Amino acid sequence: MACLSPSQLKKFQEDGFLLLEGFLTADECMAMQQRIGEIVAEMDVPLHCRTEFSTQEDEQLRNQGSTDYFLSSGDKIRFFFEKGVFDKKGNFLVPPEKSINKIGHVSPHQDATFLYTEPLGRVLGVWIAMEDALLENGCLWFIPGSHTRGVSRRMIRAPAGTSFLGSEPAWDSNLFVPLPVRRGGLVLIHGEVVHKSEQNLSNHSRQAYTFHLMEAAAGTVWSPENWLQPTTELPFPPLYI
Ligand code: FE2
């Protein structure tokens, strides 16, 4: 198994993120994209579940909070859409394959806002570029070193869906640095590092595959207030025991 070099580990610890170039081959990316294409082609979203995804607090509460489609998405394939994808009746205004938000932009946030553990520092995001993700088509941006400041706000389950504890600071946009990634590159994302991606206004899609890992050893507690909870049908699968 490949390991991080001491200098890579140091960089991750300092910055809160790390790019590993060429993690997947172009063929592996294409195979994954083909499978994503099949899933999107077969997607069937009930009209009342045409939920737009946003990390803006108000919209999140309105669009996701009371929506069972979102809260029960942890062990299923569910679809979340960019703004302006649907008309008022819920019909697609853009081709469905261009509409999926999780392959789109997100406002500044820390993953621990949504995936909270005690102690902190036990969640790691993995983000793999299926296509080049560059400045012009919505690459990731980070505030280096911002993972050492704790968590500004938390999204928790509430009787009506979800609500927030705390608030997202107005992050200084000058502190963000872009991280262009070529196809097949993998980005490790510390659970508390502040990151975002801009809207992709170019003609080039930038599909990415992303998931999160939790270090379950040493008494880590996955908050029972997190929106995402393991189910009996799909407990969080251990990577190794
Ligand atoms: Fe994130």
XYZ file of N, CA and C and ligand atoms in Angstrom:
724
model
N 0.848 -1.191 0.000
C 0.000 0.000 0.000
C 0.892 1.254 0.000
N 0.552 2.196 -0.870
C 1.334 3.428 -0.914
C 1.060 4.273 0.326
N 2.089 4.899 0.843
C 1.932 5.753 2.031
C 2.320 7.175 1.652
N 1.876 8.125 2.466
C 2.341 9.495 2.288
C 3.797 9.565 2.724
N 4.559 10.370 2.007
C 5.940 10.601 2.431
C 5.910 11.543 3.632
N 7.000 11.594 4.412
C 7.027 12.523 5.550
C 6.746 13.962 5.126
N 7.253 14.377 3.949
C 7.014 15.771 3.537
C 5.555 15.983 3.132
N 4.923 14.965 2.541
C 3.489 15.082 2.201
C 2.654 15.176 3.475
N 2.995 14.338 4.456
C 2.254 14.348 5.719
C 2.395 15.710 6.406
N 3.615 16.249 6.373
C 3.859 17.558 6.998
C 3.025 18.632 6.303
N 2.979 18.573 4.976
C 2.224 19.576 4.226
C 0.739 19.476 4.562
N 0.230 18.248 4.656
C -1.182 18.065 5.010
C -1.451 18.631 6.408
N -0.536 18.341 7.323
C -0.734 18.824 8.702
C -0.677 20.352 8.778
N 0.133 20.961 7.935
C 0.243 22.426 7.945
C -0.940 23.100 7.253
N -1.294 22.563 6.076
C -2.306 23.229 5.236
C -3.733 22.771 5.517
N -3.886 21.494 5.909
C -5.236 20.944 6.068
C -5.771 20.341 4.783
N -4.950 20.274 3.753
C -5.338 19.592 2.503
C -4.065 19.174 1.782
N -4.207 18.212 0.875
C -3.038 17.722 0.147
C -3.477 17.129 -1.189
N -2.790 17.508 -2.244
C -3.076 16.965 -3.580
C -2.128 15.813 -3.880
N -2.703 14.674 -4.275
C -1.911 13.538 -4.752
C -2.217 13.389 -6.236
N -1.277 13.812 -7.063
C -1.540 13.801 -8.506
C -1.483 12.390 -9.061
N -2.292 12.151 -10.104
C -2.235 10.869 -10.804
C -2.632 9.671 -9.964
N -3.572 9.866 -9.038
C -4.003 8.747 -8.192
C -4.738 7.701 -9.021
N -5.599 8.154 -9.930
C -6.282 7.240 -10.851
C -5.777 7.494 -12.266
N -5.820 6.444 -13.097
C -5.460 6.616 -14.507
C -6.656 7.203 -15.259
N -6.405 7.686 -16.462
C -7.496 8.227 -17.285
C -8.538 7.143 -17.546
N -8.095 5.901 -17.766
C -9.043 4.800 -18.012
C -9.930 4.553 -16.795
N -9.334 4.612 -15.615
C -10.125 4.400 -14.387
C -11.150 5.521 -14.213
N -10.740 6.753 -14.528
C -11.687 7.873 -14.447
C -12.836 7.677 -15.426
N -12.500 7.259 -16.634
C -13.549 7.085 -17.650
C -14.529 5.987 -17.250
N -14.012 4.919 -16.650
C -14.893 3.831 -16.204
C -15.853 4.341 -15.118
N -15.339 5.167 -14.212
C -16.208 5.707 -13.160
C -17.224 6.676 -13.745
N -16.784 7.496 -14.689
C -17.716 8.440 -15.304
C -18.830 7.714 -16.052
N -18.451 6.605 -16.684
C -19.451 5.827 -17.421
C -20.525 5.331 -16.451
N -20.093 4.846 -15.308
C -21.048 4.335 -14.312
C -21.917 5.468 -13.758
N -21.292 6.638 -13.502
C -22.081 7.791 -13.041
C -23.123 8.153 -14.092
N -22.706 8.118 -15.372
C -23.621 8.436 -16.471
C -24.806 7.487 -16.495
N -24.555 6.215 -16.243
C -25.646 5.227 -16.227
C -26.626 5.526 -15.097
N -26.060 5.878 -13.929
C -26.916 6.148 -12.762
C -27.781 7.384 -13.012
N -27.163 8.425 -13.585
C -27.920 9.654 -13.853
C -28.975 9.403 -14.927
N -28.626 8.595 -15.941
C -29.588 8.314 -17.007
C -30.805 7.572 -16.467
N -30.598 6.782 -15.432
C -31.702 5.998 -14.866
C -32.411 6.722 -13.734
N -31.953 7.954 -13.390
C -32.498 8.571 -12.178
C -33.961 8.921 -12.360
N -34.676 8.676 -11.296
C -36.099 8.944 -11.288
C -36.383 9.689 -9.994
N -36.544 10.996 -10.101
C -36.705 11.813 -8.892
C -38.167 12.200 -8.757
N -38.821 11.751 -7.686
C -40.220 12.141 -7.506
C -40.353 13.657 -7.493
N -41.452 14.144 -8.042
C -41.648 15.588 -8.188
C -41.467 16.323 -6.855
N -42.000 15.770 -5.773
C -41.940 16.476 -4.487
C -40.552 16.408 -3.873
N -39.658 15.685 -4.498
C -38.303 15.538 -3.948
C -37.266 16.283 -4.770
N -37.690 17.206 -5.599
C -36.716 17.905 -6.457
C -36.030 18.984 -5.639
N -35.080 18.505 -4.854
C -34.424 19.293 -3.825
C -33.142 19.899 -4.360
N -32.998 21.220 -4.180
C -31.738 21.861 -4.561
C -30.791 21.848 -3.378
N -29.516 21.637 -3.643
C -28.527 21.562 -2.573
C -27.776 22.872 -2.482
N -27.651 23.392 -1.253
C -26.894 24.624 -1.049
C -26.361 24.604 0.364
N -25.188 25.206 0.586
C -24.708 25.294 1.962
C -25.077 26.647 2.571
N -25.832 27.459 1.846
C -26.333 28.692 2.456
C -27.398 28.307 3.470
N -27.262 28.864 4.667
C -28.069 28.390 5.787
C -29.575 28.426 5.512
N -30.072 29.539 5.081
C -31.521 29.650 4.901
C -32.039 28.656 3.884
N -31.311 28.586 2.776
C -31.780 27.708 1.714
C -31.711 26.262 2.143
N -30.664 25.975 2.935
C -30.533 24.601 3.380
C -31.716 24.211 4.259
N -32.053 25.126 5.167
C -33.164 24.817 6.052
C -34.444 24.639 5.252
N -34.622 25.496 4.275
C -35.851 25.441 3.496
C -35.879 24.214 2.599
N -34.749 23.979 1.931
C -34.763 22.955 0.894
C -34.485 21.555 1.406
N -33.649 21.482 2.426
C -33.250 20.149 2.856
C -33.858 19.759 4.180
N -33.883 20.771 5.074
C -34.136 20.472 6.471
C -35.359 19.629 6.707
N -36.440 19.965 6.061
C -37.671 19.244 6.333
C -37.880 18.138 5.312
N -36.849 17.835 4.567
C -37.027 16.914 3.452
C -36.495 15.542 3.785
N -37.390 14.614 3.865
C -36.983 13.245 4.179
C -36.047 12.688 3.115
N -36.222 13.173 1.899
C -35.368 12.727 0.790
C -33.897 12.941 1.124
N -33.606 14.074 1.767
C -32.229 14.380 2.159
C -31.819 13.569 3.379
N -32.638 13.603 4.426
C -32.232 12.975 5.683
C -32.065 11.464 5.555
N -32.748 10.875 4.615
C -32.647 9.418 4.475
C -31.738 9.032 3.314
N -30.867 9.971 2.917
C -30.044 9.707 1.726
C -28.737 8.992 2.045
N -28.478 8.729 3.325
C -27.170 8.206 3.702
C -26.832 6.861 3.112
N -27.834 6.000 2.961
C -27.522 4.666 2.451
C -28.182 4.418 1.100
N -28.505 5.498 0.385
C -29.139 5.357 -0.928
C -28.463 6.315 -1.903
N -28.707 6.089 -3.181
C -28.254 7.069 -4.169
C -29.358 8.097 -4.321
N -29.069 9.308 -3.931
C -30.041 10.396 -4.029
C -29.415 11.522 -4.843
N -30.274 12.373 -5.415
C -29.796 13.395 -6.340
C -30.114 14.784 -5.798
N -29.110 15.660 -5.834
C -29.287 17.036 -5.371
C -28.849 17.962 -6.505
N -29.623 19.048 -6.683
C -29.515 19.800 -7.922
C -29.031 21.222 -7.736
N -28.439 21.729 -8.818
C -28.052 23.131 -8.868
C -29.297 24.008 -8.834
N -29.079 25.291 -8.432
C -30.179 26.240 -8.494
C -30.579 26.474 -9.942
N -31.831 26.756 -10.154
C -32.288 27.100 -11.497
C -32.436 25.904 -12.417
N -32.381 24.711 -11.860
C -32.501 23.506 -12.678
C -33.957 23.235 -13.035
N -34.862 23.565 -12.101
C -36.281 23.257 -12.305
C -37.089 24.530 -12.518
N -38.179 24.395 -13.274
C -39.141 25.488 -13.300
C -40.056 25.335 -12.085
N -41.044 26.207 -11.979
C -41.888 26.190 -10.765
C -42.651 24.884 -10.608
N -42.839 24.189 -11.711
C -43.583 22.931 -11.630
C -42.678 21.727 -11.389
N -41.363 21.986 -11.288
C -40.447 20.881 -11.028
C -39.951 20.196 -12.285
N -40.189 20.821 -13.456
C -39.657 20.241 -14.699
C -38.210 20.672 -14.885
N -37.409 19.816 -15.490
C -36.015 20.160 -15.757
C -35.931 21.294 -16.775
N -35.121 22.314 -16.436
C -34.865 23.406 -17.387
C -33.559 23.166 -18.136
N -32.699 22.311 -17.606
C -31.422 21.975 -18.256
C -31.360 20.460 -18.363
N -30.500 19.937 -19.255
C -30.414 18.482 -19.358
C -30.063 17.865 -18.005
N -30.742 16.795 -17.621
C -30.518 16.210 -16.285
C -29.058 15.904 -15.999
N -28.297 15.490 -17.026
C -26.893 15.135 -16.759
C -26.051 16.353 -16.401
N -26.553 17.554 -16.670
C -25.825 18.783 -16.318
C -26.330 19.389 -15.013
N -27.262 18.733 -14.364
C -28.015 19.385 -13.294
C -27.558 19.040 -11.892
N -26.685 18.058 -11.764
C -26.396 17.516 -10.432
C -25.453 18.438 -9.669
N -25.851 18.815 -8.472
C -25.078 19.797 -7.709
C -23.798 19.243 -7.112
N -23.831 17.987 -6.661
C -22.648 17.493 -5.971
C -21.460 17.396 -6.920
N -21.711 17.632 -8.205
C -20.598 17.738 -9.138
C -20.431 19.230 -9.463
N -21.004 20.087 -8.631
C -20.983 21.517 -8.908
C -20.319 22.321 -7.810
N -20.806 23.517 -7.554
C -20.097 24.414 -6.648
C -20.688 24.370 -5.240
N -19.864 24.720 -4.259
C -20.349 24.834 -2.878
C -19.741 26.069 -2.234
N -20.518 26.720 -1.366
C -20.003 27.896 -0.666
C -19.021 27.489 0.438
N -18.271 28.478 0.973
C -17.246 28.145 1.969
C -17.836 27.378 3.151
N -17.170 26.331 3.549
C -17.648 25.532 4.681
C -16.525 24.650 5.207
N -16.801 24.068 6.370
C -15.954 23.018 6.935
C -16.792 21.738 6.924
N -16.200 20.625 6.535
C -16.977 19.386 6.488
C -17.511 19.017 7.867
N -16.772 19.385 8.923
C -17.200 19.043 10.283
C -18.508 19.734 10.657
N -18.903 20.775 9.932
C -20.218 21.375 10.160
C -21.311 20.329 9.986
N -21.092 19.460 9.037
C -22.111 18.453 8.689
C -21.777 17.070 9.229
N -20.487 16.816 9.442
C -20.012 15.495 9.862
C -19.172 15.689 11.120
N -19.854 15.781 12.251
C -19.185 16.177 13.496
C -18.784 14.954 14.307
N -17.563 14.988 14.816
C -17.111 13.901 15.697
C -16.526 14.498 16.971
N -16.498 13.679 17.986
C -15.737 14.025 19.190
C -14.736 12.918 19.445
N -13.457 13.239 19.619
C -12.890 14.569 19.403
C -12.926 14.949 17.925
N -12.656 16.232 17.667
C -12.578 16.685 16.279
C -11.322 16.118 15.613
N -11.214 16.333 14.319
C -9.995 15.937 13.614
C -9.993 14.482 13.188
N -11.161 13.832 13.201
C -11.206 12.415 12.863
C -11.889 12.159 11.521
N -12.288 13.236 10.831
C -12.948 13.066 9.535
C -12.026 13.569 8.433
N -11.945 12.771 7.389
C -11.082 13.100 6.257
C -11.915 13.014 4.975
N -11.912 14.085 4.202
C -12.590 14.064 2.914
C -11.638 13.561 1.826
N -12.186 12.796 0.905
C -11.415 12.320 -0.248
C -12.149 12.802 -1.493
N -11.460 13.511 -2.331
C -12.073 14.158 -3.500
C -11.213 13.810 -4.710
N -11.797 13.128 -5.682
C -11.018 12.681 -6.840
C -11.583 13.325 -8.104
N -10.709 13.975 -8.865
C -11.132 14.643 -10.099
C -11.312 13.599 -11.210
N -12.541 13.484 -11.691
C -12.794 12.600 -12.839
C -12.403 13.294 -14.144
N -12.392 14.635 -14.088
C -11.977 15.460 -15.227
C -11.096 16.570 -14.664
N -10.358 17.254 -15.521
C -9.559 18.388 -15.050
C -10.469 19.367 -14.296
N -10.040 19.780 -13.119
C -10.782 20.774 -12.332
C -9.857 21.976 -12.173
N -10.066 22.974 -13.019
C -9.135 24.101 -13.105
C -9.834 25.393 -12.707
N -9.074 26.486 -12.742
C -9.636 27.770 -12.320
C -10.917 28.105 -13.066
N -10.932 27.824 -14.376
C -12.080 28.267 -15.173
C -13.301 27.367 -15.029
N -13.121 26.181 -14.488
C -14.315 25.333 -14.362
C -14.563 24.823 -12.942
N -14.328 25.691 -11.982
C -14.819 25.405 -10.639
C -13.958 24.484 -9.799
N -12.645 24.708 -9.789
C -11.776 23.886 -8.932
C -12.025 24.210 -7.454
N -11.432 23.395 -6.584
C -11.534 23.634 -5.147
C -10.632 24.807 -4.747
N -11.055 25.525 -3.700
C -10.255 26.590 -3.079
C -10.183 26.306 -1.576
N -9.044 26.624 -0.973
C -8.859 26.361 0.459
C -8.293 27.590 1.160
N -8.572 27.688 2.473
C -7.809 28.605 3.323
C -6.770 27.749 4.036
N -5.508 27.803 3.594
C -4.479 26.954 4.205
C -4.367 27.221 5.705
N -4.284 26.154 6.466
C -4.101 26.291 7.906
C -5.373 26.553 8.700
N -6.503 26.666 8.023
C -7.747 27.015 8.730
C -8.325 25.842 9.514
N -7.709 24.671 9.417
C -8.236 23.483 10.105
C -7.904 23.469 11.590
N -7.151 24.464 12.039
C -6.730 24.452 13.447
C -7.646 25.302 14.334
N -8.688 25.871 13.740
C -9.506 26.834 14.496
C -10.788 26.254 15.069
N -10.979 24.957 14.998
C -12.225 24.378 15.488
C -13.342 24.525 14.472
N -14.577 24.317 14.904
C -15.724 24.339 13.991
C -16.622 25.519 14.325
N -16.973 26.300 13.321
C -17.747 27.510 13.539
C -19.228 27.226 13.737
N -19.739 26.253 13.041
C -21.168 25.958 13.194
C -21.407 24.490 12.911
N -22.507 24.015 13.426
C -22.871 22.613 13.228
C -24.291 22.515 12.724
N -24.498 21.589 11.797
C -25.860 21.273 11.389
C -26.310 20.062 12.203
N -27.424 20.210 12.894
C -27.900 19.097 13.720
C -29.336 18.723 13.347
N -29.672 17.492 13.633
C -31.051 17.042 13.430
C -31.969 17.768 14.404
N -33.130 18.143 13.939
C -34.099 18.848 14.772
C -35.476 18.271 14.445
N -36.472 18.545 15.314
C -37.797 17.956 15.070
C -38.321 18.236 13.662
N -38.051 19.430 13.142
C -38.585 19.776 11.821
C -37.607 19.432 10.694
N -36.538 18.726 11.003
C -35.560 18.400 9.958
C -34.174 18.637 10.479
N -33.607 19.797 10.158
C -32.282 20.145 10.679
C -32.267 21.616 11.082
N -31.310 21.954 11.929
C -31.084 23.365 12.243
C -29.586 23.554 12.473
N -29.175 24.810 12.653
C -27.751 25.096 12.820
C -27.453 25.615 14.215
N -26.305 25.195 14.740
C -25.745 25.784 15.956
C -24.567 26.634 15.516
N -24.504 27.876 15.969
C -23.405 28.750 15.555
C -23.666 29.315 14.166
N -22.703 30.059 13.645
C -22.883 30.636 12.314
C -21.556 30.605 11.559
N -21.684 30.612 10.260
C -20.505 30.577 9.400
C -19.901 31.983 9.370
N -18.632 32.147 9.740
C -18.033 33.485 9.673
C -17.983 33.984 8.218
N -17.859 35.284 8.070
C -17.672 35.833 6.714
C -16.199 35.647 6.364
N -15.854 34.544 5.783
C -14.460 34.247 5.472
C -13.923 35.259 4.474
N -12.730 35.760 4.720
C -12.083 36.723 3.826
C -11.732 36.010 2.511
N -12.312 36.475 1.426
C -12.108 35.771 0.149
C -10.643 35.829 -0.288
N -9.876 36.817 0.257
C -8.459 36.908 -0.125
C -7.615 35.787 0.471
N -8.158 35.109 1.476
C -7.379 34.047 2.121
C -7.435 32.730 1.349
N -8.381 32.614 0.439
C -8.537 31.351 -0.294
C -7.488 31.224 -1.394
N -6.943 30.013 -1.522
C -6.028 29.742 -2.643
C -6.641 28.610 -3.478
N -6.537 28.737 -4.808
C -7.122 27.703 -5.666
C -6.242 26.457 -5.709
N -6.863 25.320 -5.958
C -6.114 24.074 -6.099
C -6.545 23.392 -7.399
N -5.933 23.809 -8.520
C -6.272 23.148 -9.781
C -5.803 21.690 -9.734
N -6.629 20.800 -10.233
C -6.313 19.360 -10.187
C -6.558 18.759 -11.561
N -5.569 18.035 -12.061
C -5.755 17.322 -13.323
C -6.521 16.035 -13.099
N -7.179 15.573 -14.144
C -7.951 14.328 -14.083
C -7.162 13.226 -13.363
N -7.818 12.540 -12.448
C -7.167 11.445 -11.725
C -6.474 11.869 -10.451
N -6.356 13.190 -10.220
C -5.736 13.665 -8.984
C -6.683 13.499 -7.796
N -6.105 13.228 -6.634
C -6.899 13.018 -5.418
C -6.532 14.094 -4.393
N -7.543 14.683 -3.772
C -7.300 15.696 -2.755
C -7.765 15.165 -1.402
N -6.879 15.182 -0.422
C -7.237 14.853 0.961
C -7.674 16.145 1.641
N -8.809 16.113 2.318
C -9.380 17.327 2.914
C -9.610 17.099 4.402
N -8.891 17.814 5.227
C -9.085 17.745 6.683
C -10.518 18.183 7.026
N -11.124 17.526 7.993
C -12.525 17.800 8.324
C -12.817 19.223 8.760
N -11.792 19.954 9.204
C -12.057 21.319 9.668
C -11.475 22.402 8.752
N -10.857 22.033 7.658
C -10.290 23.071 6.788
C -11.423 23.752 6.007
N -11.323 25.076 5.875
C -12.357 25.834 5.162
C -12.086 25.731 3.664
N -13.108 25.333 2.924
C -12.931 25.184 1.473
C -14.230 25.514 0.750
N -14.100 25.693 -0.539
C -15.262 26.042 -1.368
C -14.933 25.676 -2.803
N -15.920 25.768 -3.663
C -15.623 25.774 -5.099
C -16.551 26.781 -5.752
N -16.036 27.442 -6.764
C -16.816 28.470 -7.451
C -17.745 27.808 -8.460
N -18.746 28.584 -8.849
C -19.652 28.097 -9.873
C -18.885 27.875 -11.175
N -19.191 26.786 -11.827
C -18.543 26.506 -13.106
C -19.341 27.170 -14.221
N -18.805 28.286 -14.712
C -19.513 29.019 -15.765
C -18.912 28.722 -17.140
N -17.980 27.770 -17.192
C -17.369 27.435 -18.477
C -18.192 26.354 -19.175
N -17.742 25.966 -20.345
C -18.418 24.885 -21.063
C -17.849 23.520 -20.710
N -16.868 23.507 -19.803
C -16.212 22.241 -19.469
C -16.725 21.714 -18.141
N -17.296 20.535 -18.164
C -17.752 19.948 -16.900
C -16.533 19.579 -16.072
N -16.732 19.410 -14.786
C -15.618 18.983 -13.937
C -16.142 17.988 -12.908
N -16.451 16.817 -13.409
C -16.999 15.796 -12.526
C -15.946 15.345 -11.517
N -16.425 15.096 -10.301
C -15.539 14.619 -9.233
C -16.274 13.557 -8.437
N -15.518 12.695 -7.804
C -16.084 11.662 -6.932
C -15.568 11.945 -5.535
N -16.469 12.021 -4.572
C -16.012 12.390 -3.238
C -16.695 11.550 -2.165
N -15.976 11.281 -1.112
C -16.545 10.571 0.045
C -15.733 10.961 1.280
N -16.196 10.523 2.427
C -15.530 10.876 3.681
C -15.181 9.631 4.470
N -14.079 9.724 5.175
C -13.635 8.645 6.057
C -13.643 9.164 7.487
N -14.010 8.278 8.426
C -13.882 8.639 9.838
C -12.926 7.651 10.497
N -12.003 8.191 11.272
C -11.135 7.325 12.044
C -11.932 6.837 13.248
N -12.285 5.560 13.233
C -13.220 5.049 14.244
C -12.510 4.549 15.489
N -11.211 4.445 15.418
C -10.475 3.908 16.565
C -10.369 4.950 17.675
N -9.862 4.534 18.789
C -9.507 5.431 19.900
C -10.683 6.261 20.397
N -11.833 5.613 20.493
C -12.963 6.254 21.164
C -13.625 7.382 20.417
N -13.490 7.450 19.103
C -14.160 8.507 18.346
C -15.679 8.315 18.421
N -16.396 9.408 18.680
C -17.865 9.351 18.699
C -18.414 10.115 17.504
N -19.179 9.414 16.690
C -19.909 10.040 15.585
C -21.139 10.685 16.197
N -21.284 11.999 16.050
C -22.368 12.667 16.760
C -23.725 12.097 16.360
N -24.535 11.704 17.352
C -25.894 11.237 17.029
C -26.763 12.367 16.503
N -26.267 13.622 16.570
C -27.029 14.760 16.032
C -26.723 15.020 14.566
N -25.714 14.342 13.996
C -25.411 14.554 12.579
C -26.610 14.155 11.713
N -26.789 14.869 10.605
C -27.896 14.521 9.710
C -27.700 13.117 9.138
N -26.450 12.757 8.913
C -26.141 11.463 8.306
C -25.919 10.426 9.403
N -26.711 9.393 9.393
C -26.579 8.339 10.395
C -26.500 6.980 9.708
N -25.693 6.087 10.266
C -25.662 4.739 9.713
C -27.012 4.056 9.925
N -27.347 3.141 9.052
C -28.605 2.410 9.204
C -28.296 0.926 9.357
N -29.302 0.161 9.767
C -29.050 -1.280 9.903
C -28.787 -1.890 8.529
N -29.438 -1.330 7.486
C -29.208 -1.861 6.134
C -27.802 -1.537 5.650
N -27.316 -0.348 6.006
C -25.973 0.052 5.575
C -25.240 0.757 6.705
N -24.658 -0.030 7.617
C -23.801 0.606 8.636
C -22.585 1.218 7.946
N -21.913 2.145 8.598
C -20.685 2.674 8.004
C -19.708 1.510 7.830
N -19.293 1.231 6.593
C -18.425 0.061 6.400
C -17.006 0.308 6.882
N -16.452 -0.613 7.670
C -15.052 -0.432 8.102
C -14.101 -0.690 6.945
N -13.064 0.129 6.818
C -12.076 -0.089 5.765
C -11.115 -1.197 6.179
N -10.821 -1.237 7.455
C -9.973 -2.310 7.974
C -10.292 -2.491 9.455
N -10.004 -3.676 9.964
C -10.319 -3.958 11.370
C -9.043 -4.343 12.092
Fe -16.631 19.872 1.719
